[in-house]
């Protein structure tokens, strides 16, 4: 047996022991249901990246084990780490507990040290993204989470008796699964995917891509590439293009100076994790508005990864005003100058809407957002992606724009980056994902229990396993009465 397998096997044995010490997983307690002669799934997760895995794991450990996760990606390719996450290392500190759910042996550190030792962990600066993905694959395996890959959700519709009908497509064949709760664990892309600037709409897609798209960087060798944006994603995409042999690369940045301070890092605390949700709406908006006005700087390592190339140039104070196609090139107009490019990468963030998401068309128009009577001008800048964010309930569930218009929404949970304005960063980033999974589980478990309260009460009445047999004592009352005669 190799040192690697021995270390990991020992860790997995330790996890098994730790779970028994914590009496986990709890015994299953949710009554089974049947719909159209098939078993109803209590909770379906759309997405099996970090958020989906953490949420499903917490539910399973809490005795809600009739769950399923469906992901469109092949096995082991879930989430951004093998696709559009083009950084070399994670930006989060290596010591973060992440999705361990309060179990030390489930942390990334425990996993890493089991494979390479404590010394290697001490020497490591930041976590290589490939090793982080290895950890998530192992996390799924060691907790035996029921993930089905290569499966896409094509429709979500209300069914009878409060159930949700989820249409799934696999190998060009469709089937319907029924569930009681649906969790959208769709990660950074949230609800709508990449945000396309107006100046790129109508431009042939062979000339440009969003930073979250699949990009064949090999085709950019020798080409002139323009990257729009100044965030971490912009830097990572620019560096990847340069490393693939781009002939020249120019970054067009709207701001006149680069953001340098990550404001939220400075106030990170358990108070923020647990308290942001319960602030008045004006304070939630104010926090997020201020952070967005200051912007989050790209990591120093990502920036240097770009600037070490002599054929890379950064232009500040150059917001793109328009883009036109001239022959086989694009021309980008800014207040300072015009820039031409063979290919443009738009690192312009993500949007909060359901445009183009046909699978959600049955309920999307009914979702209450921050612009539906929540936002007031006194809260701050009316930023479209914030106003379009869903206004969520305590368990990340969608709320109705008009009461009674779509009862199904209370059973659909937005456990992804789009929840940040309502809940803080509990369902998109590594630091507080365990707290987010716990909040999600508490809400779903409470709802499941309340819905089946009559069944649980009947179970209470029917329970008849005695703890006393009747021969453990002698009733002295008769002797007392005899003496009193």
Coordinates of C-alpha atoms in Angstrom, one line a residue:
X1 CA 0.0 0.0 0.0
X2 CA 1.4 3.4 -1.0
X3 CA 1.8 6.2 1.6
X4 CA -0.9 8.2 -0.3
X5 CA -3.5 5.5 -0.1
X6 CA -2.6 4.6 3.5
X7 CA -2.9 8.2 4.6
X8 CA -6.2 8.8 2.9
X9 CA -7.6 5.4 4.1
X10 CA -6.7 6.4 7.6
X11 CA -8.4 9.7 7.3
X12 CA -11.6 8.1 5.9
X13 CA -11.6 5.7 8.9
X14 CA -11.2 8.7 11.2
X15 CA -14.2 10.4 9.5
X16 CA -16.3 7.3 10.0
X17 CA -15.4 7.3 13.7
X18 CA -16.0 11.1 14.0
X19 CA -19.5 10.7 12.6
X20 CA -20.3 7.9 15.1
X21 CA -19.1 10.2 17.9
X22 CA -21.5 12.8 16.7
X23 CA -24.4 10.3 16.1
X24 CA -24.4 11.1 12.4
X25 CA -26.0 10.6 10.1
X26 CA -29.2 11.0 12.1
X27 CA -31.8 8.3 11.5
X28 CA -34.1 9.0 8.5
X29 CA -37.3 10.5 9.6
X30 CA -39.2 11.9 6.6
X31 CA -42.2 9.8 5.5
X32 CA -42.0 8.3 2.0
X33 CA -44.4 9.5 -0.6
X34 CA -45.5 8.1 -4.0
X35 CA -46.6 10.1 -7.0
X36 CA -47.7 8.4 -10.2
X37 CA -46.3 5.1 -9.0
X38 CA -42.8 6.4 -8.4
X39 CA -41.0 7.4 -5.3
X40 CA -41.0 11.2 -4.6
X41 CA -37.5 12.6 -3.8
X42 CA -37.6 14.9 -0.8
X43 CA -35.0 17.3 -2.1
X44 CA -33.5 17.7 -5.6
X45 CA -30.4 19.8 -6.1
X46 CA -29.7 21.3 -9.4
X47 CA -25.9 21.4 -9.4
X48 CA -23.3 19.3 -7.7
X49 CA -20.5 21.8 -7.2
X50 CA -19.4 22.9 -3.7
X51 CA -22.7 24.5 -2.8
X52 CA -24.7 21.5 -3.9
X53 CA -22.4 19.0 -2.2
X54 CA -22.4 20.9 1.1
X55 CA -26.1 21.4 1.2
X56 CA -26.8 17.8 0.3
X57 CA -24.3 16.6 2.9
X58 CA -25.9 18.6 5.7
X59 CA -29.3 17.3 4.8
X60 CA -28.1 13.7 4.7
X61 CA -26.4 14.1 8.1
X62 CA -29.6 15.5 9.5
X63 CA -31.7 12.4 8.5
X64 CA -33.0 13.8 5.2
X65 CA -31.4 11.1 3.1
X66 CA -34.0 10.9 0.2
X67 CA -32.1 13.4 -1.9
X68 CA -30.6 13.6 -5.4
X69 CA -28.1 15.9 -7.1
X70 CA -28.2 16.4 -10.9
X71 CA -25.4 18.1 -12.8
X72 CA -25.0 18.7 -16.5
X73 CA -21.3 18.3 -16.3
X74 CA -19.4 14.9 -16.6
X75 CA -18.4 13.3 -13.3
X76 CA -15.5 15.2 -11.7
X77 CA -16.0 18.3 -13.8
X78 CA -18.7 20.0 -11.7
X79 CA -18.5 23.6 -10.9
X80 CA -16.0 26.2 -12.3
X81 CA -12.7 24.6 -11.4
X82 CA -12.1 22.6 -14.5
X83 CA -13.9 25.1 -16.8
X84 CA -14.0 28.8 -16.5
X85 CA -12.0 29.2 -13.3
X86 CA -8.7 30.1 -14.9
X87 CA -6.7 31.1 -11.9
X88 CA -3.8 29.0 -10.8
X89 CA -4.7 29.0 -7.1
X90 CA -7.7 29.7 -5.0
X91 CA -7.9 33.2 -3.5
X92 CA -9.2 32.0 -0.2
X93 CA -6.7 31.2 2.6
X94 CA -5.7 27.6 2.7
X95 CA -6.7 27.3 6.4
X96 CA -10.5 27.9 5.8
X97 CA -12.7 25.2 7.0
X98 CA -14.9 25.4 3.9
X99 CA -17.7 22.8 3.5
X100 CA -16.5 20.6 6.4
X101 CA -19.9 21.1 8.3
X102 CA -18.1 21.5 11.6
X103 CA -16.2 18.1 11.3
X104 CA -12.4 18.7 11.4
X105 CA -11.6 15.5 9.5
X106 CA -13.7 16.7 6.5
X107 CA -11.6 19.9 6.0
X108 CA -9.4 20.5 3.0
X109 CA -6.4 20.7 5.4
X110 CA -7.1 17.2 6.7
X111 CA -7.4 15.9 3.1
X112 CA -4.2 17.6 2.0
X113 CA -2.2 16.5 5.0
X114 CA -3.4 12.9 4.6
X115 CA -1.9 12.9 1.1
X116 CA 1.2 15.0 1.4
X117 CA 1.8 15.6 5.1
X118 CA 1.8 18.5 7.5
X119 CA 5.1 19.9 6.2
X120 CA 3.8 20.2 2.7
X121 CA 0.7 22.0 4.0
X122 CA 2.9 24.5 5.9
X123 CA 5.0 25.1 2.8
X124 CA 2.0 25.7 0.5
X125 CA 1.0 29.3 -0.1
X126 CA -2.4 29.1 -1.7
X127 CA -4.4 26.0 -2.7
X128 CA -3.8 25.0 -6.4
X129 CA -7.3 24.9 -8.0
X130 CA -6.8 21.3 -9.3
X131 CA -6.1 20.0 -5.8
X132 CA -9.2 21.8 -4.5
X133 CA -11.2 20.0 -7.2
X134 CA -9.6 16.7 -6.1
X135 CA -10.8 17.5 -2.6
X136 CA -14.4 18.1 -3.7
X137 CA -14.3 14.8 -5.7
X138 CA -13.1 13.1 -2.5
X139 CA -15.7 14.9 -0.4
X140 CA -18.5 13.6 -2.6
X141 CA -17.1 10.1 -2.5
X142 CA -16.4 9.8 1.2
X143 CA -19.9 11.1 2.1
X144 CA -21.5 8.9 -0.6
X145 CA -23.6 11.7 -2.0
X146 CA -26.0 10.7 -4.7
X147 CA -24.9 12.7 -7.8
X148 CA -26.1 11.9 -11.3
X149 CA -24.0 13.5 -14.0
X150 CA -24.5 14.4 -17.6
X151 CA -28.1 15.3 -16.7
X152 CA -29.7 18.6 -17.4
X153 CA -32.9 20.1 -16.0
X154 CA -35.2 21.2 -18.8
X155 CA -38.4 22.1 -17.0
X156 CA -39.6 22.8 -13.5
X157 CA -43.4 22.8 -13.0
X158 CA -45.9 22.6 -10.2
X159 CA -47.5 19.2 -9.6
X160 CA -50.4 18.1 -7.5
X161 CA -50.3 17.9 -3.7
X162 CA -47.7 20.6 -3.5
X163 CA -45.0 18.6 -5.4
X164 CA -42.6 19.9 -8.0
X165 CA -42.2 18.1 -11.3
X166 CA -38.6 18.2 -12.6
X167 CA -38.0 17.2 -16.2
X168 CA -34.5 15.8 -16.7
X169 CA -32.6 15.1 -19.9
X170 CA -29.9 12.5 -20.2
X171 CA -28.5 11.0 -23.5
X172 CA -31.3 12.9 -25.4
X173 CA -33.9 11.1 -23.3
X174 CA -36.3 12.8 -20.9
X175 CA -37.9 11.7 -17.7
X176 CA -39.7 13.4 -14.8
X177 CA -38.8 13.2 -11.2
X178 CA -41.1 14.5 -8.4
X179 CA -39.7 16.3 -5.4
X180 CA -40.9 18.2 -2.4
X181 CA -38.1 20.8 -2.4
X182 CA -35.8 22.0 -5.2
X183 CA -32.5 23.7 -4.5
X184 CA -30.8 25.7 -7.3
X185 CA -27.1 25.2 -6.4
X186 CA -25.9 26.8 -9.6
X187 CA -22.9 28.6 -8.2
X188 CA -21.3 31.8 -9.4
X189 CA -23.5 32.0 -12.5
X190 CA -26.4 32.3 -10.1
X191 CA -29.7 32.6 -12.0
X192 CA -28.8 34.2 -15.3
X193 CA -25.2 33.5 -16.4
X194 CA -22.7 36.0 -17.7
X195 CA -23.7 39.6 -18.1
X196 CA -23.3 40.8 -21.7
X197 CA -22.6 44.5 -22.1
X198 CA -24.9 46.3 -24.5
X199 CA -22.0 47.2 -26.8
X200 CA -21.4 43.5 -27.5
X201 CA -24.9 42.5 -28.2
X202 CA -25.3 41.8 -31.9
X203 CA -21.6 41.2 -32.4
X204 CA -20.8 37.8 -34.0
X205 CA -19.8 35.4 -31.2
X206 CA -16.8 34.1 -33.1
X207 CA -15.1 37.4 -32.2
X208 CA -15.8 37.5 -28.5
X209 CA -16.6 35.5 -25.4
X210 CA -17.7 36.1 -21.8
X211 CA -15.0 35.1 -19.3
X212 CA -17.3 32.3 -18.0
X213 CA -17.7 30.8 -21.5
X214 CA -15.7 27.9 -22.9
X215 CA -12.7 29.5 -24.7
X216 CA -10.3 27.6 -26.9
X217 CA -7.2 29.6 -26.0
X218 CA -5.0 27.7 -28.4
X219 CA -6.8 29.5 -31.2
X220 CA -5.6 32.9 -29.8
X221 CA -1.9 32.1 -30.4
X222 CA -0.4 35.1 -32.3
X223 CA -3.7 37.0 -32.1
X224 CA -4.4 40.4 -30.6
X225 CA -6.7 40.0 -27.7
X226 CA -8.6 42.6 -25.7
X227 CA -9.9 41.9 -22.2
X228 CA -12.6 44.2 -20.7
X229 CA -12.5 44.4 -16.9
X230 CA -10.2 44.7 -14.0
X231 CA -11.4 41.9 -11.6
X232 CA -9.8 38.6 -10.8
X233 CA -11.6 36.9 -13.7
X234 CA -10.3 39.5 -16.1
X235 CA -6.7 39.0 -14.9
X236 CA -7.0 35.2 -15.0
X237 CA -8.4 35.2 -18.5
X238 CA -5.8 37.7 -19.7
X239 CA -3.0 35.6 -18.2
X240 CA -4.3 32.4 -19.8
X241 CA -4.4 34.0 -23.2
X242 CA -0.9 35.3 -22.8
X243 CA 0.3 31.9 -21.7
X244 CA -1.4 30.3 -24.7
X245 CA 0.8 32.6 -27.0
X246 CA -1.4 35.6 -27.7
X247 CA 0.6 38.0 -29.9
X248 CA -0.6 41.1 -27.9
X249 CA -3.0 41.6 -25.1
X250 CA -4.6 44.8 -23.9
X251 CA -6.8 45.3 -20.9
X252 CA -9.4 48.1 -21.0
X253 CA -10.4 49.2 -17.5
X254 CA -13.2 51.7 -16.8
X255 CA -11.7 53.0 -13.6
X256 CA -8.9 55.5 -13.5
X257 CA -7.1 53.5 -10.8
X258 CA -7.1 49.8 -9.8
X259 CA -9.1 48.9 -6.7
X260 CA -6.5 47.9 -4.1
X261 CA -8.4 47.0 -0.9
X262 CA -10.8 44.1 -0.4
X263 CA -13.2 45.8 2.0
X264 CA -15.2 42.7 3.1
X265 CA -12.1 40.9 4.1
X266 CA -11.4 43.6 6.6
X267 CA -14.7 43.0 8.5
X268 CA -14.9 39.2 8.1
X269 CA -16.4 37.7 11.2
X270 CA -19.0 35.3 12.5
X271 CA -21.1 38.4 13.1
X272 CA -21.1 39.1 9.4
X273 CA -21.8 35.4 8.6
X274 CA -24.8 35.1 11.0
X275 CA -25.9 38.7 11.3
X276 CA -26.2 40.0 7.8
X277 CA -29.4 38.1 7.1
X278 CA -31.2 39.8 10.0
X279 CA -30.2 43.4 9.3
X280 CA -32.9 45.7 8.1
X281 CA -33.0 45.7 4.3
X282 CA -31.5 49.2 4.0
X283 CA -28.4 48.0 5.8
X284 CA -28.1 44.9 3.7
X285 CA -28.3 47.0 0.5
X286 CA -25.9 49.6 2.0
X287 CA -23.2 47.1 2.7
X288 CA -23.4 45.5 -0.7
X289 CA -23.6 48.9 -2.5
X290 CA -20.5 50.2 -0.7
X291 CA -18.5 47.1 -1.5
X292 CA -19.5 47.3 -5.2
X293 CA -18.7 51.0 -5.3
X294 CA -15.2 50.2 -4.0
X295 CA -14.9 47.0 -6.0
X296 CA -12.8 43.9 -5.1
X297 CA -9.2 44.1 -6.3
X298 CA -7.7 41.2 -8.3
X299 CA -5.1 39.2 -6.4
X300 CA -1.6 40.5 -6.6
X301 CA -0.4 37.1 -8.0
X302 CA -3.0 37.2 -10.8
X303 CA -2.1 40.7 -11.7
X304 CA 1.7 39.9 -11.8
X305 CA 0.8 36.8 -13.9
X306 CA -0.3 39.3 -16.6
X307 CA 2.2 42.1 -16.2
X308 CA 5.2 39.8 -16.4
X309 CA 4.5 39.5 -20.1
X310 CA 6.1 42.3 -22.2
X311 CA 3.3 42.1 -24.8
X312 CA 0.6 43.0 -22.2
X313 CA -0.6 46.5 -21.6
X314 CA -3.2 47.8 -19.2
X315 CA -5.2 51.0 -20.0
X316 CA -7.0 52.7 -17.1
X317 CA -9.8 55.2 -17.6
X318 CA -10.8 53.5 -20.8
X319 CA -14.5 52.5 -20.6
X320 CA -15.7 50.9 -23.8
X321 CA -18.4 53.0 -25.5
X322 CA -19.0 50.9 -28.6
X323 CA -17.8 47.9 -30.5
X324 CA -18.0 47.5 -34.3
X325 CA -17.0 44.8 -36.6
X326 CA -14.6 45.8 -39.4
X327 CA -13.8 42.9 -41.6
X328 CA -12.3 40.1 -39.6
X329 CA -11.5 42.4 -36.6
X330 CA -13.3 44.3 -33.9
X331 CA -12.8 48.0 -33.2
X332 CA -13.5 49.2 -29.6
X333 CA -14.1 52.9 -29.0
X334 CA -13.2 54.5 -25.7
X335 CA -13.0 58.2 -24.7
X336 CA -9.2 57.9 -24.9
X337 CA -8.6 56.0 -28.1
X338 CA -9.8 53.3 -30.4
X339 CA -8.5 49.7 -30.0
X340 CA -8.6 46.9 -32.5
X341 CA -8.7 43.2 -31.7
X342 CA -8.9 39.8 -33.2
X343 CA -10.8 38.6 -30.2
X344 CA -12.4 40.2 -27.1
X345 CA -13.0 38.6 -23.7
X346 CA -15.6 40.3 -21.6
X347 CA -15.0 39.8 -17.9
X348 CA -18.1 41.8 -17.0
X349 CA -19.6 39.7 -14.2
X350 CA -22.9 37.9 -14.0
X351 CA -26.6 38.9 -14.2
X352 CA -29.5 38.1 -11.9
X353 CA -32.3 37.1 -14.2
X354 CA -33.8 34.2 -16.0
X355 CA -33.5 35.4 -19.6
X356 CA -32.9 32.4 -21.8
X357 CA -33.6 29.9 -19.0
X358 CA -36.6 28.1 -20.5
X359 CA -36.4 25.5 -17.7
X360 CA -37.5 28.1 -15.2
X361 CA -40.1 29.8 -17.3
X362 CA -43.1 28.5 -15.2
X363 CA -42.1 30.3 -12.1
X364 CA -39.5 33.0 -13.1
X365 CA -42.1 35.8 -13.7
X366 CA -43.5 35.4 -10.2
X367 CA -40.2 35.8 -8.2
X368 CA -40.0 38.9 -6.0
X369 CA -36.8 40.9 -6.5
X370 CA -35.3 43.8 -4.7
X371 CA -36.9 46.2 -7.2
X372 CA -40.3 44.9 -6.3
X373 CA -41.1 47.4 -3.5
X374 CA -37.9 46.7 -1.5
X375 CA -35.3 49.1 -2.8
X376 CA -35.6 52.8 -2.0
X377 CA -33.3 55.5 -3.3
X378 CA -32.1 56.3 0.2
X379 CA -30.5 52.8 0.3
X380 CA -27.8 53.7 -2.3
X381 CA -27.1 53.4 -6.0
X382 CA -29.7 51.6 -8.0
X383 CA -27.4 48.9 -9.5
X384 CA -29.3 46.7 -12.0
X385 CA -27.7 43.4 -10.9
X386 CA -28.6 44.2 -7.3
X387 CA -32.2 45.3 -8.0
X388 CA -32.7 42.2 -10.1
X389 CA -31.5 39.9 -7.2
X390 CA -34.2 37.8 -5.7
X391 CA -35.6 38.9 -2.4
X392 CA -35.4 35.6 -0.4
X393 CA -36.9 34.0 2.7
X394 CA -35.0 32.6 5.7
X395 CA -34.2 29.3 4.0
X396 CA -33.1 30.8 0.7
X397 CA -36.6 30.2 -0.7
X398 CA -38.0 32.5 -3.4
X399 CA -40.9 34.7 -2.4
X400 CA -43.9 35.6 -4.5
X401 CA -44.2 39.0 -6.2
X402 CA -47.9 38.7 -5.7
X403 CA -49.3 36.6 -2.9
X404 CA -50.9 33.4 -4.2
X405 CA -49.5 33.7 -7.7
X406 CA -47.1 30.8 -7.5
X407 CA -47.2 28.7 -4.3
X408 CA -44.4 26.5 -5.7
X409 CA -41.8 29.2 -5.0
X410 CA -41.7 28.6 -1.3
X411 CA -40.2 25.2 -2.0
X412 CA -37.6 26.4 -4.5
X413 CA -34.4 27.5 -2.8
X414 CA -31.8 29.9 -4.4
X415 CA -28.7 28.4 -2.9
X416 CA -26.2 30.2 -5.1
X417 CA -24.4 33.5 -5.6
X418 CA -27.6 35.3 -6.3
X419 CA -28.6 35.0 -2.7
X420 CA -25.8 37.3 -1.5
X421 CA -27.9 40.4 -1.1
X422 CA -30.5 38.7 1.1
X423 CA -28.2 36.3 3.0
X424 CA -24.6 37.5 2.7
X425 CA -21.9 35.4 1.2
X426 CA -23.2 32.0 2.5
X427 CA -23.9 30.3 -0.8
X428 CA -21.2 31.2 -3.2
X429 CA -17.8 31.5 -1.5
X430 CA -15.8 29.0 0.5
X431 CA -15.5 30.7 3.9
X432 CA -19.1 30.5 5.1
X433 CA -20.5 27.7 3.0
X434 CA -21.0 25.4 6.0
X435 CA -23.1 28.1 7.7
X436 CA -25.1 28.4 4.5
X437 CA -25.7 24.7 4.3
X438 CA -26.8 24.6 7.9
X439 CA -29.3 27.5 7.3
X440 CA -30.7 25.8 4.2
X441 CA -31.1 22.5 6.1
X442 CA -32.8 24.0 9.1
X443 CA -35.4 25.6 6.8
X444 CA -36.1 22.6 4.7
X445 CA -36.2 20.2 7.7
X446 CA -38.7 22.5 9.5
X447 CA -40.9 22.7 6.5
X448 CA -40.8 18.9 5.9
X449 CA -41.7 18.2 9.5
X450 CA -44.6 20.7 9.5
X451 CA -46.0 19.4 6.3
X452 CA -46.1 15.9 7.8
X453 CA -47.2 16.9 11.3
X454 CA -50.2 14.6 11.3
X455 CA -48.1 11.6 10.3
X456 CA -45.6 12.4 13.0
X457 CA -48.3 12.8 15.6
X458 CA -49.8 9.5 14.6
X459 CA -46.4 8.0 15.0
X460 CA -46.2 9.5 18.5
X461 CA -49.5 7.9 19.4
X462 CA -48.7 4.6 17.9
X463 CA -45.3 4.2 19.5
X464 CA -45.5 1.4 22.0
X465 CA -42.1 0.1 22.8
X466 CA -42.0 -0.1 26.7
X467 CA -39.0 1.1 28.7
X468 CA -40.5 -0.4 31.9
X469 CA -41.8 -4.0 32.1
X470 CA -43.8 -3.5 35.3
X471 CA -41.6 -5.8 37.5
X472 CA -39.0 -3.1 38.4
X473 CA -41.0 -1.9 41.5
X474 CA -43.5 -2.9 44.2
X475 CA -46.4 -0.6 45.0
X476 CA -46.3 0.1 48.7
X477 CA -49.7 1.9 48.8
X478 CA -51.7 -1.2 49.7
X479 CA -49.5 -1.9 52.8
X480 CA -49.9 1.7 53.8
X481 CA -53.7 1.5 53.6
X482 CA -53.6 -1.8 55.5
X483 CA -51.6 -0.2 58.3
X484 CA -54.1 2.6 58.6
X485 CA -57.0 0.3 59.3

